[in-house]
């Protein structure tokens, strides 16, 4: 009988320390000089910028890259990306303020922001309308009515794109999120009726559609086929329902390759995207988040103890899922490297594990606080740092900061 292991299970060896860039190692060693145990994220904005520029260069002129701020909202990272993306995708007032401050525009020009979220409150919608964003991705008929009422009170017409849950995607590959019951968007059979109502609402300017039906897709051919399908569906639906189509948002969904996986082929995707016929005046928005920032961040936590229990070795961290919850939440394995730290208080025993497999756990009072299982290490000691690469997306933002009240992980920009 096979046993299904949790995502944190990793019968593999830890990364060698030289997988960590020299600048990251240097900064982390600087942090060890502080009187408190290290638990921090280190980001390199240049890594995110390079990925954004590569994607932007590969795409046709009709395509726009809007960074999904939810993936990493650290202001230094957002500001670094701002000159190299066309705009931002936001889901809250906090993200909206961050995006507008990072990429300001002249009055009367649409803020380069698209907005998402299944439960936008009236305060959020009011802030979006007042900011005159490029498009509010509306999730329901009631939300359209709310936007219209706010816009009329403000004396403007709000640009809206209807989020659609398509009945089916005639595309193979690792695409999903369409054609199943969901809190996101309007079911495709209901689209004509919702559009008829939207066209009658005085505060709305219906500009197009938002279709987010891809997730963590590493297949460039499949993603290009998905883009083509979104464009063709939007063109057809706009004609059938009297919409002056100017905006097609295909969401994010470009995947990040972990160990043993083939990375997404940006050049191939751009080549296939260029063959899609998009009418003049129509803008196709992509919302990459994780794809741009996953490899620009490292999460590091000091080893507070190394201990054995019934034949298993545990490496205990000053941190855990209260700082880095992703390994326990997604079906991926985040491997780690051990950064040796020479300093150790005189007179204290220094527990050590060598040439063995260990389980890496955090400081919380729950067995759920397990970041990595069954990983072989050459050596790890109390006082060393355990460092997780690929922690630049959904790391700090996705963690359980409030549980037990431990200090929140610091964030540093190289």
CSV table of C-alpha atoms in Angstrom, one decimal:
chain,number,residue,atom,x,y,z
A,1,UNK,CA,0.0,0.0,0.0
A,2,UNK,CA,1.4,3.4,-1.0
A,3,UNK,CA,1.5,6.2,1.6
A,4,UNK,CA,0.6,9.7,0.5
A,5,UNK,CA,3.2,12.1,1.9
A,6,UNK,CA,2.5,15.7,2.8
A,7,UNK,CA,3.9,18.5,0.6
A,8,UNK,CA,6.7,19.1,3.0
A,9,UNK,CA,8.1,15.6,2.6
A,10,UNK,CA,11.4,15.7,0.7
A,11,UNK,CA,13.5,12.5,0.5
A,12,UNK,CA,16.4,14.5,-1.0
A,13,UNK,CA,19.5,16.4,0.0
A,14,UNK,CA,19.5,20.0,1.0
A,15,UNK,CA,21.0,22.5,-1.4
A,16,UNK,CA,24.7,23.3,-1.1
A,17,UNK,CA,25.4,26.7,0.5
A,18,UNK,CA,26.7,28.1,-2.8
A,19,UNK,CA,23.1,28.0,-4.2
A,20,UNK,CA,22.7,31.2,-2.2
A,21,UNK,CA,24.1,34.2,-4.0
A,22,UNK,CA,27.1,35.8,-2.3
A,23,UNK,CA,25.2,39.1,-1.7
A,24,UNK,CA,22.5,37.1,0.1
A,25,UNK,CA,25.0,35.2,2.2
A,26,UNK,CA,26.8,38.4,3.2
A,27,UNK,CA,23.5,40.2,4.2
A,28,UNK,CA,22.4,37.2,6.3
A,29,UNK,CA,25.7,37.0,8.1
A,30,UNK,CA,25.3,40.7,8.9
A,31,UNK,CA,21.9,40.0,10.4
A,32,UNK,CA,23.4,37.4,12.7
A,33,UNK,CA,25.4,40.2,14.5
A,34,UNK,CA,22.1,41.5,16.0
A,35,UNK,CA,21.3,40.4,19.5
A,36,UNK,CA,18.1,38.7,18.5
A,37,UNK,CA,17.8,35.4,16.6
A,38,UNK,CA,17.5,35.8,12.8
A,39,UNK,CA,14.1,35.3,11.1
A,40,UNK,CA,14.0,37.4,8.0
A,41,UNK,CA,13.3,37.7,4.3
A,42,UNK,CA,15.9,39.1,2.0
A,43,UNK,CA,14.8,40.3,-1.5
A,44,UNK,CA,16.8,41.2,-4.6
A,45,UNK,CA,14.8,43.6,-6.7
A,46,UNK,CA,17.1,43.1,-9.6
A,47,UNK,CA,16.1,39.5,-10.0
A,48,UNK,CA,12.4,40.4,-10.3
A,49,UNK,CA,13.2,43.2,-12.7
A,50,UNK,CA,15.2,40.9,-15.0
A,51,UNK,CA,12.2,38.5,-15.1
A,52,UNK,CA,9.8,41.3,-15.8
A,53,UNK,CA,11.9,42.7,-18.6
A,54,UNK,CA,12.4,39.3,-20.2
A,55,UNK,CA,8.6,38.7,-20.3
A,56,UNK,CA,7.9,42.3,-21.5
A,57,UNK,CA,10.4,42.0,-24.3
A,58,UNK,CA,8.9,38.7,-25.5
A,59,UNK,CA,5.4,39.9,-25.8
A,60,UNK,CA,3.7,41.8,-28.7
A,61,UNK,CA,2.9,45.5,-28.4
A,62,UNK,CA,-0.8,44.8,-27.7
A,63,UNK,CA,0.1,42.9,-24.5
A,64,UNK,CA,0.4,44.6,-21.1
A,65,UNK,CA,2.1,43.1,-18.1
A,66,UNK,CA,0.5,44.1,-14.7
A,67,UNK,CA,2.3,42.8,-11.7
A,68,UNK,CA,-0.1,41.1,-9.2
A,69,UNK,CA,0.9,42.9,-6.0
A,70,UNK,CA,-0.5,40.1,-3.7
A,71,UNK,CA,2.5,37.9,-4.6
A,72,UNK,CA,4.9,40.2,-2.9
A,73,UNK,CA,3.8,43.6,-1.5
A,74,UNK,CA,7.1,44.7,0.0
A,75,UNK,CA,7.4,48.4,-1.1
A,76,UNK,CA,11.0,48.0,-2.2
A,77,UNK,CA,10.1,45.2,-4.6
A,78,UNK,CA,7.0,47.0,-6.0
A,79,UNK,CA,9.0,50.2,-6.6
A,80,UNK,CA,11.8,48.2,-8.3
A,81,UNK,CA,9.3,46.6,-10.7
A,82,UNK,CA,7.3,49.8,-11.4
A,83,UNK,CA,9.4,51.1,-14.3
A,84,UNK,CA,9.5,47.6,-16.0
A,85,UNK,CA,5.8,46.6,-15.9
A,86,UNK,CA,2.8,48.3,-17.5
A,87,UNK,CA,0.8,48.4,-14.3
A,88,UNK,CA,-0.4,46.5,-11.3
A,89,UNK,CA,-3.2,44.2,-10.3
A,90,UNK,CA,-4.6,44.9,-6.8
A,91,UNK,CA,-7.2,43.5,-4.5
A,92,UNK,CA,-7.4,46.0,-1.6
A,93,UNK,CA,-7.1,49.7,-0.7
A,94,UNK,CA,-3.6,49.1,0.7
A,95,UNK,CA,-2.4,47.5,-2.5
A,96,UNK,CA,-4.1,50.3,-4.5
A,97,UNK,CA,-2.2,53.0,-2.6
A,98,UNK,CA,1.1,51.1,-3.0
A,99,UNK,CA,0.5,50.7,-6.8
A,100,UNK,CA,-0.5,54.3,-7.4
A,101,UNK,CA,2.4,55.7,-5.4
A,102,UNK,CA,4.9,53.4,-7.2
A,103,UNK,CA,3.6,54.3,-10.7
A,104,UNK,CA,1.8,57.7,-10.5
A,105,UNK,CA,0.0,59.2,-13.5
A,106,UNK,CA,-1.3,62.6,-14.5
A,107,UNK,CA,-4.9,63.6,-13.5
A,108,UNK,CA,-7.4,62.4,-16.1
A,109,UNK,CA,-5.2,59.5,-17.2
A,110,UNK,CA,-6.4,56.0,-16.1
A,111,UNK,CA,-4.3,54.7,-13.3
A,112,UNK,CA,-2.4,51.7,-14.6
A,113,UNK,CA,-4.2,49.4,-12.2
A,114,UNK,CA,-6.7,46.5,-12.7
A,115,UNK,CA,-8.6,45.4,-9.6
A,116,UNK,CA,-9.7,41.9,-8.6
A,117,UNK,CA,-11.4,40.1,-5.7
A,118,UNK,CA,-14.7,38.3,-5.1
A,119,UNK,CA,-15.9,40.4,-2.2
A,120,UNK,CA,-15.0,44.0,-2.9
A,121,UNK,CA,-16.5,46.2,-0.2
A,122,UNK,CA,-18.1,49.6,-0.8
A,123,UNK,CA,-15.0,51.3,0.6
A,124,UNK,CA,-12.7,49.4,-1.7
A,125,UNK,CA,-14.9,50.0,-4.8
A,126,UNK,CA,-15.1,53.7,-3.8
A,127,UNK,CA,-11.3,54.0,-3.7
A,128,UNK,CA,-11.0,52.2,-7.1
A,129,UNK,CA,-13.6,54.5,-8.7
A,130,UNK,CA,-12.0,57.6,-7.3
A,131,UNK,CA,-8.6,56.4,-8.5
A,132,UNK,CA,-10.1,56.0,-12.0
A,133,UNK,CA,-8.3,52.7,-12.5
A,134,UNK,CA,-7.8,51.1,-15.9
A,135,UNK,CA,-10.4,48.4,-15.1
A,136,UNK,CA,-12.4,47.1,-12.1
A,137,UNK,CA,-12.9,43.4,-12.7
A,138,UNK,CA,-16.5,43.0,-11.6
A,139,UNK,CA,-17.5,39.7,-10.1
A,140,UNK,CA,-21.3,39.9,-10.1
A,141,UNK,CA,-24.4,41.9,-11.1
A,142,UNK,CA,-24.7,43.4,-7.6
A,143,UNK,CA,-21.1,44.6,-7.8
A,144,UNK,CA,-21.8,46.3,-11.1
A,145,UNK,CA,-24.7,48.1,-9.5
A,146,UNK,CA,-22.5,49.2,-6.6
A,147,UNK,CA,-19.8,50.5,-8.9
A,148,UNK,CA,-22.4,52.4,-11.0
A,149,UNK,CA,-23.9,54.0,-7.9
A,150,UNK,CA,-20.5,55.1,-6.6
A,151,UNK,CA,-19.4,56.4,-10.1
A,152,UNK,CA,-22.6,58.4,-10.5
A,153,UNK,CA,-22.1,60.0,-7.1
A,154,UNK,CA,-18.5,60.9,-8.2
A,155,UNK,CA,-19.6,62.3,-11.5
A,156,UNK,CA,-17.6,59.8,-13.6
A,157,UNK,CA,-18.1,56.6,-15.5
A,158,UNK,CA,-16.1,53.7,-14.1
A,159,UNK,CA,-14.3,51.3,-16.5
A,160,UNK,CA,-15.4,47.7,-15.7
A,161,UNK,CA,-14.4,44.3,-17.1
A,162,UNK,CA,-16.8,41.4,-16.4
A,163,UNK,CA,-15.0,38.5,-14.8
A,164,UNK,CA,-16.2,35.3,-16.4
A,165,UNK,CA,-16.1,31.7,-15.3
A,166,UNK,CA,-16.1,29.9,-18.7
A,167,UNK,CA,-18.1,26.8,-19.1
A,168,UNK,CA,-15.2,24.9,-20.7
A,169,UNK,CA,-11.7,25.6,-22.0
A,170,UNK,CA,-10.9,23.7,-25.2
A,171,UNK,CA,-7.2,23.8,-24.2
A,172,UNK,CA,-5.0,21.0,-23.0
A,173,UNK,CA,-2.2,21.3,-20.4
A,174,UNK,CA,-2.2,22.3,-16.8
A,175,UNK,CA,-5.0,24.8,-17.1
A,176,UNK,CA,-8.0,24.8,-14.7
A,177,UNK,CA,-10.3,27.0,-12.6
A,178,UNK,CA,-13.0,27.2,-15.3
A,179,UNK,CA,-16.3,25.4,-15.8
A,180,UNK,CA,-16.7,24.5,-12.1
A,181,UNK,CA,-18.8,26.1,-9.4
A,182,UNK,CA,-16.8,29.0,-8.0
A,183,UNK,CA,-17.1,32.2,-6.0
A,184,UNK,CA,-15.1,33.9,-8.8
A,185,UNK,CA,-16.8,35.7,-11.7
A,186,UNK,CA,-20.0,35.2,-13.6
A,187,UNK,CA,-20.9,31.8,-15.0
A,188,UNK,CA,-20.7,31.9,-18.8
A,189,UNK,CA,-24.4,31.1,-19.4
A,190,UNK,CA,-25.3,34.1,-17.3
A,191,UNK,CA,-23.0,36.6,-19.1
A,192,UNK,CA,-25.4,37.9,-21.7
A,193,UNK,CA,-28.0,38.9,-19.1
A,194,UNK,CA,-25.4,40.5,-16.9
A,195,UNK,CA,-24.0,42.5,-19.8
A,196,UNK,CA,-27.5,43.7,-20.8
A,197,UNK,CA,-27.9,45.1,-17.3
A,198,UNK,CA,-24.4,46.6,-17.3
A,199,UNK,CA,-25.0,48.5,-20.5
A,200,UNK,CA,-28.0,50.2,-18.9
A,201,UNK,CA,-26.2,51.3,-15.8
A,202,UNK,CA,-25.3,55.0,-16.1
A,203,UNK,CA,-22.0,54.9,-14.1
A,204,UNK,CA,-20.4,52.1,-16.1
A,205,UNK,CA,-18.1,51.9,-19.1
A,206,UNK,CA,-18.0,48.2,-20.0
A,207,UNK,CA,-14.5,47.8,-21.6
A,208,UNK,CA,-14.2,44.0,-21.8
A,209,UNK,CA,-13.6,40.8,-19.9
A,210,UNK,CA,-11.5,39.2,-17.2
A,211,UNK,CA,-10.9,35.4,-17.5
A,212,UNK,CA,-8.5,33.8,-15.0
A,213,UNK,CA,-8.6,30.1,-15.6
A,214,UNK,CA,-4.9,29.2,-15.5
A,215,UNK,CA,-2.8,28.3,-12.5
A,216,UNK,CA,0.9,27.5,-12.2
A,217,UNK,CA,1.2,26.5,-15.9
A,218,UNK,CA,4.7,25.6,-17.1
A,219,UNK,CA,3.6,24.7,-20.6
A,220,UNK,CA,4.2,27.7,-22.9
A,221,UNK,CA,2.3,26.2,-25.8
A,222,UNK,CA,-0.8,25.6,-23.6
A,223,UNK,CA,-0.6,29.1,-22.2
A,224,UNK,CA,-0.4,30.6,-25.6
A,225,UNK,CA,-3.4,28.5,-26.7
A,226,UNK,CA,-5.2,29.8,-23.6
A,227,UNK,CA,-4.4,33.4,-24.5
A,228,UNK,CA,-5.7,32.8,-28.0
A,229,UNK,CA,-8.9,31.3,-26.7
A,230,UNK,CA,-9.5,34.2,-24.3
A,231,UNK,CA,-9.0,36.7,-27.2
A,232,UNK,CA,-11.3,34.8,-29.6
A,233,UNK,CA,-14.0,34.3,-26.9
A,234,UNK,CA,-13.9,37.9,-25.9
A,235,UNK,CA,-14.1,39.2,-29.5
A,236,UNK,CA,-17.1,36.9,-30.2
A,237,UNK,CA,-18.9,37.7,-26.9
A,238,UNK,CA,-18.4,41.5,-27.3
A,239,UNK,CA,-19.9,41.4,-30.8
A,240,UNK,CA,-22.8,39.3,-29.7
A,241,UNK,CA,-23.6,41.6,-26.8
A,242,UNK,CA,-22.9,45.1,-28.1
A,243,UNK,CA,-19.7,45.7,-26.1
A,244,UNK,CA,-17.1,48.1,-27.4
A,245,UNK,CA,-14.2,45.8,-26.6
A,246,UNK,CA,-10.9,47.5,-25.5
A,247,UNK,CA,-9.7,45.3,-22.6
A,248,UNK,CA,-9.1,41.5,-22.3
A,249,UNK,CA,-7.5,40.3,-19.0
A,250,UNK,CA,-6.3,36.7,-19.1
A,251,UNK,CA,-5.1,36.7,-15.5
A,252,UNK,CA,-1.8,35.2,-14.3
A,253,UNK,CA,-1.1,31.5,-14.1
A,254,UNK,CA,2.5,31.3,-15.5
A,255,UNK,CA,4.2,28.7,-13.4
A,256,UNK,CA,7.4,28.6,-11.4
A,257,UNK,CA,9.6,25.5,-11.9
A,258,UNK,CA,10.9,23.7,-8.8
A,259,UNK,CA,13.4,20.8,-8.7
A,260,UNK,CA,13.2,18.5,-11.7
A,261,UNK,CA,10.6,20.7,-13.5
A,262,UNK,CA,11.2,22.4,-16.9
A,263,UNK,CA,10.9,26.2,-16.6
A,264,UNK,CA,8.3,28.1,-18.6
A,265,UNK,CA,9.7,29.0,-22.0
A,266,UNK,CA,9.1,32.7,-22.2
A,267,UNK,CA,10.6,33.1,-25.8
A,268,UNK,CA,8.3,30.3,-27.1
A,269,UNK,CA,5.3,31.8,-25.4
A,270,UNK,CA,6.0,35.2,-26.9
A,271,UNK,CA,6.5,33.7,-30.4
A,272,UNK,CA,3.1,32.0,-30.2
A,273,UNK,CA,1.4,35.0,-28.7
A,274,UNK,CA,2.6,37.2,-31.6
A,275,UNK,CA,0.6,35.0,-34.0
A,276,UNK,CA,-2.7,35.8,-32.2
A,277,UNK,CA,-4.7,38.4,-34.1
A,278,UNK,CA,-5.8,41.2,-31.7
A,279,UNK,CA,-7.7,44.2,-33.2
A,280,UNK,CA,-6.3,47.7,-33.0
A,281,UNK,CA,-7.4,49.4,-29.8
A,282,UNK,CA,-7.7,46.2,-27.8
A,283,UNK,CA,-5.3,45.7,-24.9
A,284,UNK,CA,-4.6,42.2,-23.6
A,285,UNK,CA,-3.5,42.2,-19.9
A,286,UNK,CA,-1.4,39.5,-18.2
A,287,UNK,CA,-1.2,39.5,-14.4
A,288,UNK,CA,1.9,37.6,-13.4
A,289,UNK,CA,2.7,37.6,-9.8
A,290,UNK,CA,4.6,34.6,-8.5
A,291,UNK,CA,6.3,34.2,-11.9
A,292,UNK,CA,8.0,37.6,-11.5
A,293,UNK,CA,9.1,37.4,-7.9
A,294,UNK,CA,9.4,33.8,-6.6
A,295,UNK,CA,13.1,33.6,-7.1
A,296,UNK,CA,13.9,37.1,-5.9
A,297,UNK,CA,13.4,36.2,-2.2
A,298,UNK,CA,15.0,34.0,0.4
A,299,UNK,CA,13.5,33.2,3.9
A,300,UNK,CA,16.1,32.6,6.6
A,301,UNK,CA,15.6,31.4,10.1
A,302,UNK,CA,18.1,30.7,12.9
A,303,UNK,CA,18.3,27.2,14.2
A,304,UNK,CA,17.5,27.4,17.9
A,305,UNK,CA,17.9,23.7,18.7
A,306,UNK,CA,18.8,20.4,17.1
A,307,UNK,CA,17.3,17.4,18.9
A,308,UNK,CA,16.5,13.7,18.6
A,309,UNK,CA,13.2,12.0,19.4
A,310,UNK,CA,12.7,8.3,18.9
A,311,UNK,CA,15.3,8.0,16.2
A,312,UNK,CA,14.2,11.2,14.2
A,313,UNK,CA,16.3,14.4,14.2
A,314,UNK,CA,14.5,17.7,14.4
A,315,UNK,CA,15.9,21.1,13.4
A,316,UNK,CA,14.0,23.7,15.3
A,317,UNK,CA,13.8,27.3,13.9
A,318,UNK,CA,13.1,30.8,15.2
A,319,UNK,CA,10.3,31.1,12.8
A,320,UNK,CA,8.0,28.6,10.9
A,321,UNK,CA,4.6,28.9,9.3
A,322,UNK,CA,4.0,32.1,11.2
A,323,UNK,CA,6.6,33.5,8.8
A,324,UNK,CA,6.7,31.1,5.8
A,325,UNK,CA,3.5,29.1,5.5
A,326,UNK,CA,3.7,28.2,1.8
A,327,UNK,CA,5.4,24.8,2.2
A,328,UNK,CA,2.6,23.5,4.2
A,329,UNK,CA,-0.2,25.0,2.1
A,330,UNK,CA,0.8,24.2,-1.5
A,331,UNK,CA,1.7,20.9,-3.1
A,332,UNK,CA,5.3,21.9,-3.6
A,333,UNK,CA,8.5,21.1,-1.8
A,334,UNK,CA,10.6,24.0,-0.7
A,335,UNK,CA,14.2,22.7,-0.3
A,336,UNK,CA,16.7,24.6,1.9
A,337,UNK,CA,20.4,25.3,2.3
A,338,UNK,CA,22.3,25.6,5.6
A,339,UNK,CA,24.4,28.7,6.1
A,340,UNK,CA,27.0,28.0,8.7
A,341,UNK,CA,27.5,30.6,11.4
A,342,UNK,CA,30.7,30.4,13.4
A,343,UNK,CA,29.7,32.5,16.4
A,344,UNK,CA,28.4,30.5,19.4
A,345,UNK,CA,28.1,31.6,23.1
A,346,UNK,CA,31.0,30.2,25.1
A,347,UNK,CA,30.1,27.6,27.6
A,348,UNK,CA,26.9,26.4,26.0
A,349,UNK,CA,26.6,22.9,24.4
A,350,UNK,CA,26.1,23.2,20.6
A,351,UNK,CA,23.9,20.4,19.3
A,352,UNK,CA,24.7,19.2,15.8
A,353,UNK,CA,23.4,16.8,13.2
A,354,UNK,CA,25.8,15.4,10.6
A,355,UNK,CA,25.3,13.2,7.5
A,356,UNK,CA,21.7,12.4,8.4
A,357,UNK,CA,18.1,13.2,7.5
A,358,UNK,CA,16.3,15.8,9.5
A,359,UNK,CA,12.8,17.3,9.8
A,360,UNK,CA,12.7,21.1,9.9
A,361,UNK,CA,10.1,22.6,12.3
A,362,UNK,CA,9.2,26.0,13.6
A,363,UNK,CA,8.5,27.7,16.9
A,364,UNK,CA,4.7,27.3,17.1
A,365,UNK,CA,2.9,25.0,19.5
A,366,UNK,CA,1.4,22.8,16.8
A,367,UNK,CA,2.8,19.8,14.8
A,368,UNK,CA,1.5,21.6,11.7
A,369,UNK,CA,4.5,23.9,12.0
A,370,UNK,CA,6.7,21.7,9.8
A,371,UNK,CA,8.5,23.2,6.8
A,372,UNK,CA,10.5,20.3,5.5
A,373,UNK,CA,10.6,16.5,6.2
A,374,UNK,CA,13.3,13.9,5.5
A,375,UNK,CA,15.9,16.1,4.0
A,376,UNK,CA,19.6,15.0,4.2
A,377,UNK,CA,22.1,17.5,5.5
A,378,UNK,CA,25.8,17.4,5.7
A,379,UNK,CA,25.8,19.3,8.9
A,380,UNK,CA,23.5,21.7,10.8
A,381,UNK,CA,24.1,23.1,14.2
A,382,UNK,CA,22.2,25.3,16.6
A,383,UNK,CA,23.0,28.9,15.6
A,384,UNK,CA,23.3,28.2,11.9
A,385,UNK,CA,20.8,29.6,9.5
A,386,UNK,CA,18.4,27.5,7.5
A,387,UNK,CA,17.6,29.4,4.2
A,388,UNK,CA,14.8,28.7,1.8
A,389,UNK,CA,15.2,30.0,-1.8
A,390,UNK,CA,12.2,30.8,-4.0
A,391,UNK,CA,10.6,32.6,-1.1
A,392,UNK,CA,9.9,35.8,-3.0
A,393,UNK,CA,6.2,35.1,-3.6
A,394,UNK,CA,3.4,34.3,-1.2
A,395,UNK,CA,5.9,34.1,1.6
A,396,UNK,CA,5.7,36.9,4.1
A,397,UNK,CA,2.2,37.9,2.8
A,398,UNK,CA,0.8,34.4,3.1
A,399,UNK,CA,2.0,33.6,6.7
A,400,UNK,CA,0.1,33.3,10.0
A,401,UNK,CA,1.7,36.4,11.6
A,402,UNK,CA,-0.6,36.6,14.6
A,403,UNK,CA,-0.5,33.0,15.9
A,404,UNK,CA,1.2,33.0,19.3
A,405,UNK,CA,2.3,36.6,19.0
A,406,UNK,CA,5.9,35.9,18.0
A,407,UNK,CA,7.7,38.8,16.3
A,408,UNK,CA,6.9,39.1,12.6
A,409,UNK,CA,9.8,38.2,10.2
A,410,UNK,CA,11.9,41.2,9.1
A,411,UNK,CA,12.1,42.1,5.4
A,412,UNK,CA,15.3,43.5,3.8
A,413,UNK,CA,16.1,44.6,0.3
A,414,UNK,CA,19.6,44.1,-1.1
